[in-house]
mmCIF file with all atom_site columns, C-alpha atoms in Angstrom:
data_model
loop_
_atom_site.group_PDB
_atom_site.id
_atom_site.type_symbol
_atom_site.label_atom_id
_atom_site.label_alt_id
_atom_site.label_comp_id
_atom_site.label_asym_id
_atom_site.label_entity_id
_atom_site.label_seq_id
_atom_site.pdbx_PDB_ins_code
_atom_site.Cartn_x
_atom_site.Cartn_y
_atom_site.Cartn_z
_atom_site.occupancy
_atom_site.B_iso_or_equiv
_atom_site.pdbx_formal_charge
_atom_site.auth_seq_id
_atom_site.auth_comp_id
_atom_site.auth_asym_id
_atom_site.auth_atom_id
_atom_site.pdbx_PDB_model_num
ATOM 1  C CA . UNK A 1 1  ? -43.434 -2.167  37.853 1.00 0.00 ? 317 UNK A CA 1
ATOM 2  C CA . UNK A 1 2  ? -40.088 -2.957  39.046 1.00 0.00 ? 318 UNK A CA 1
ATOM 3  C CA . UNK A 1 3  ? -37.733 -0.090  38.571 1.00 0.00 ? 319 UNK A CA 1
ATOM 4  C CA . UNK A 1 4  ? -35.165 -2.514  38.036 1.00 0.00 ? 320 UNK A CA 1
ATOM 5  C CA . UNK A 1 5  ? -36.489 -4.220  34.355 1.00 0.00 ? 321 UNK A CA 1
ATOM 6  C CA . UNK A 1 6  ? -34.710 -3.498  31.889 1.00 0.00 ? 322 UNK A CA 1
ATOM 7  C CA . UNK A 1 7  ? -35.692 -1.428  28.578 1.00 0.00 ? 323 UNK A CA 1
ATOM 8  C CA . UNK A 1 8  ? -35.972 -4.779  26.293 1.00 0.00 ? 324 UNK A CA 1
ATOM 9  C CA . UNK A 1 9  ? -38.008 -6.239  29.264 1.00 0.00 ? 325 UNK A CA 1
ATOM 10 C CA . UNK A 1 10 ? -40.279 -3.393  29.114 1.00 0.00 ? 326 UNK A CA 1
ATOM 11 C CA . UNK A 1 11 ? -40.792 -3.875  25.439 1.00 0.00 ? 327 UNK A CA 1
ATOM 12 C CA . UNK A 1 12 ? -40.669 -7.137  24.684 1.00 0.00 ? 328 UNK A CA 1
ATOM 13 C CA . UNK A 1 13 ? -43.107 -8.096  21.863 1.00 0.00 ? 329 UNK A CA 1
ATOM 14 C CA . UNK A 1 14 ? -44.220 -12.048 21.431 1.00 0.00 ? 330 UNK A CA 1
ATOM 15 C CA . UNK A 1 15 ? -44.206 -13.568 18.464 1.00 0.00 ? 331 UNK A CA 1
ATOM 16 C CA . UNK A 1 16 ? -47.374 -14.665 17.122 1.00 0.00 ? 332 UNK A CA 1
ATOM 17 C CA . UNK A 1 17 ? -46.558 -17.680 15.670 1.00 0.00 ? 333 UNK A CA 1
ATOM 18 C CA . UNK A 1 18 ? -50.547 -18.221 14.405 1.00 0.00 ? 334 UNK A CA 1
ATOM 19 C CA . UNK A 1 19 ? -49.525 -15.097 11.108 1.00 0.00 ? 335 UNK A CA 1
ATOM 20 C CA . UNK A 1 20 ? -48.038 -16.726 7.686  1.00 0.00 ? 336 UNK A CA 1
ATOM 21 C CA . UNK A 1 21 ? -45.404 -14.460 7.967  1.00 0.00 ? 337 UNK A CA 1
ATOM 22 C CA . UNK A 1 22 ? -44.290 -15.180 11.128 1.00 0.00 ? 338 UNK A CA 1
ATOM 23 C CA . UNK A 1 23 ? -43.844 -19.462 9.786  1.00 0.00 ? 339 UNK A CA 1
ATOM 24 C CA . UNK A 1 24 ? -42.886 -18.443 6.981  1.00 0.00 ? 340 UNK A CA 1
ATOM 25 C CA . UNK A 1 25 ? -39.887 -17.183 8.819  1.00 0.00 ? 341 UNK A CA 1
ATOM 26 C CA . UNK A 1 26 ? -39.542 -20.290 11.450 1.00 0.00 ? 342 UNK A CA 1
ATOM 27 C CA . UNK A 1 27 ? -39.271 -22.580 8.008  1.00 0.00 ? 343 UNK A CA 1
ATOM 28 C CA . UNK A 1 28 ? -36.748 -21.171 6.317  1.00 0.00 ? 344 UNK A CA 1
ATOM 29 C CA . UNK A 1 29 ? -35.286 -20.364 9.847  1.00 0.00 ? 345 UNK A CA 1
ATOM 30 C CA . UNK A 1 30 ? -35.414 -24.187 10.439 1.00 0.00 ? 346 UNK A CA 1
ATOM 31 C CA . UNK A 1 31 ? -34.498 -25.094 7.164  1.00 0.00 ? 347 UNK A CA 1
ATOM 32 C CA . UNK A 1 32 ? -31.243 -22.912 6.291  1.00 0.00 ? 348 UNK A CA 1
ATOM 33 C CA . UNK A 1 33 ? -32.674 -21.462 3.287  1.00 0.00 ? 349 UNK A CA 1
ATOM 34 C CA . UNK A 1 34 ? -29.890 -18.507 1.814  1.00 0.00 ? 350 UNK A CA 1
ATOM 35 C CA . UNK A 1 35 ? -31.761 -15.551 1.922  1.00 0.00 ? 351 UNK A CA 1
ATOM 36 C CA . UNK A 1 36 ? -31.449 -11.428 0.527  1.00 0.00 ? 352 UNK A CA 1
ATOM 37 C CA . UNK A 1 37 ? -33.274 -8.947  2.997  1.00 0.00 ? 353 UNK A CA 1
ATOM 38 C CA . UNK A 1 38 ? -33.324 -5.484  1.797  1.00 0.00 ? 354 UNK A CA 1
ATOM 39 C CA . UNK A 1 39 ? -32.399 -3.550  4.429  1.00 0.00 ? 355 UNK A CA 1
ATOM 40 C CA . UNK A 1 40 ? -33.557 0.709   4.576  1.00 0.00 ? 356 UNK A CA 1
ATOM 41 C CA . UNK A 1 41 ? -30.836 2.941   4.495  1.00 0.00 ? 357 UNK A CA 1
ATOM 42 C CA . UNK A 1 42 ? -27.985 -0.016  4.102  1.00 0.00 ? 358 UNK A CA 1
ATOM 43 C CA . UNK A 1 43 ? -29.051 -2.759  1.472  1.00 0.00 ? 359 UNK A CA 1
ATOM 44 C CA . UNK A 1 44 ? -29.019 -6.066  0.593  1.00 0.00 ? 360 UNK A CA 1
ATOM 45 C CA . UNK A 1 45 ? -27.708 -8.421  2.400  1.00 0.00 ? 361 UNK A CA 1
ATOM 46 C CA . UNK A 1 46 ? -27.124 -11.800 2.189  1.00 0.00 ? 362 UNK A CA 1
ATOM 47 C CA . UNK A 1 47 ? -26.779 -14.809 4.383  1.00 0.00 ? 363 UNK A CA 1
ATOM 48 C CA . UNK A 1 48 ? -28.850 -17.115 6.368  1.00 0.00 ? 364 UNK A CA 1
ATOM 49 C CA . UNK A 1 49 ? -31.874 -16.881 9.679  1.00 0.00 ? 365 UNK A CA 1
ATOM 50 C CA . UNK A 1 50 ? -30.337 -18.220 12.688 1.00 0.00 ? 366 UNK A CA 1
ATOM 51 C CA . UNK A 1 51 ? -33.340 -16.803 14.923 1.00 0.00 ? 367 UNK A CA 1
ATOM 52 C CA . UNK A 1 52 ? -36.569 -14.423 15.138 1.00 0.00 ? 368 UNK A CA 1
ATOM 53 C CA . UNK A 1 53 ? -37.869 -12.253 17.502 1.00 0.00 ? 369 UNK A CA 1
ATOM 54 C CA . UNK A 1 54 ? -40.509 -9.262  18.041 1.00 0.00 ? 370 UNK A CA 1
ATOM 55 C CA . UNK A 1 55 ? -37.383 -7.012  17.474 1.00 0.00 ? 371 UNK A CA 1
ATOM 56 C CA . UNK A 1 56 ? -35.498 -8.867  16.096 1.00 0.00 ? 372 UNK A CA 1
ATOM 57 C CA . UNK A 1 57 ? -33.588 -11.093 12.737 1.00 0.00 ? 373 UNK A CA 1
ATOM 58 C CA . UNK A 1 58 ? -30.651 -12.138 13.094 1.00 0.00 ? 374 UNK A CA 1
ATOM 59 C CA . UNK A 1 59 ? -28.789 -13.384 9.508  1.00 0.00 ? 375 UNK A CA 1
ATOM 60 C CA . UNK A 1 60 ? -25.525 -15.328 9.228  1.00 0.00 ? 376 UNK A CA 1
ATOM 61 C CA . UNK A 1 61 ? -23.552 -14.076 6.687  1.00 0.00 ? 377 UNK A CA 1
ATOM 62 C CA . UNK A 1 62 ? -20.729 -16.253 6.426  1.00 0.00 ? 378 UNK A CA 1
ATOM 63 C CA . UNK A 1 63 ? -18.859 -18.979 9.274  1.00 0.00 ? 379 UNK A CA 1
ATOM 64 C CA . UNK A 1 64 ? -17.038 -17.614 11.743 1.00 0.00 ? 380 UNK A CA 1
ATOM 65 C CA . UNK A 1 65 ? -19.177 -14.555 11.314 1.00 0.00 ? 381 UNK A CA 1
ATOM 66 C CA . UNK A 1 66 ? -20.517 -12.779 14.240 1.00 0.00 ? 382 UNK A CA 1
ATOM 67 C CA . UNK A 1 67 ? -24.522 -12.359 13.731 1.00 0.00 ? 383 UNK A CA 1
ATOM 68 C CA . UNK A 1 68 ? -26.395 -9.134  11.660 1.00 0.00 ? 384 UNK A CA 1
ATOM 69 C CA . UNK A 1 69 ? -28.380 -8.241  13.697 1.00 0.00 ? 385 UNK A CA 1
ATOM 70 C CA . UNK A 1 70 ? -31.559 -6.983  11.437 1.00 0.00 ? 386 UNK A CA 1
ATOM 71 C CA . UNK A 1 71 ? -34.382 -4.109  13.516 1.00 0.00 ? 387 UNK A CA 1
ATOM 72 C CA . UNK A 1 72 ? -37.326 -5.701  11.878 1.00 0.00 ? 388 UNK A CA 1
ATOM 73 C CA . UNK A 1 73 ? -38.567 -2.365  10.442 1.00 0.00 ? 389 UNK A CA 1
ATOM 74 C CA . UNK A 1 74 ? -35.654 -1.948  9.099  1.00 0.00 ? 390 UNK A CA 1
ATOM 75 C CA . UNK A 1 75 ? -35.987 -4.846  6.760  1.00 0.00 ? 391 UNK A CA 1
ATOM 76 C CA . UNK A 1 76 ? -38.541 -4.027  3.262  1.00 0.00 ? 392 UNK A CA 1
ATOM 77 C CA . UNK A 1 77 ? -38.361 -7.481  1.565  1.00 0.00 ? 393 UNK A CA 1
ATOM 78 C CA . UNK A 1 78 ? -36.907 -10.202 2.046  1.00 0.00 ? 394 UNK A CA 1
ATOM 79 C CA . UNK A 1 79 ? -36.307 -13.473 -0.244 1.00 0.00 ? 395 UNK A CA 1
ATOM 80 C CA . UNK A 1 80 ? -35.310 -17.294 -0.555 1.00 0.00 ? 396 UNK A CA 1
ATOM 81 C CA . UNK A 1 81 ? -32.611 -17.691 -2.479 1.00 0.00 ? 397 UNK A CA 1
ATOM 82 C CA . UNK A 1 82 ? -32.495 -21.004 -2.109 1.00 0.00 ? 398 UNK A CA 1
#
């Protein structure tokens, strides 16, 4: 184990694209479908998903605003609005 490895490198999680949920989210990203994400402790956030990785979902809530990163474990529901 390399002592210079970052926390994220040690704990990266590969996406299993054989999983239906991963493929569905990829379709939402590809088609830029508006979504509503229920986030534990925050409430509902709306926008479009830009990418996903093993730990986070990147949500664009408005043009010109920075992406909102949502920890996958905090997202209780994701539903398409379009």
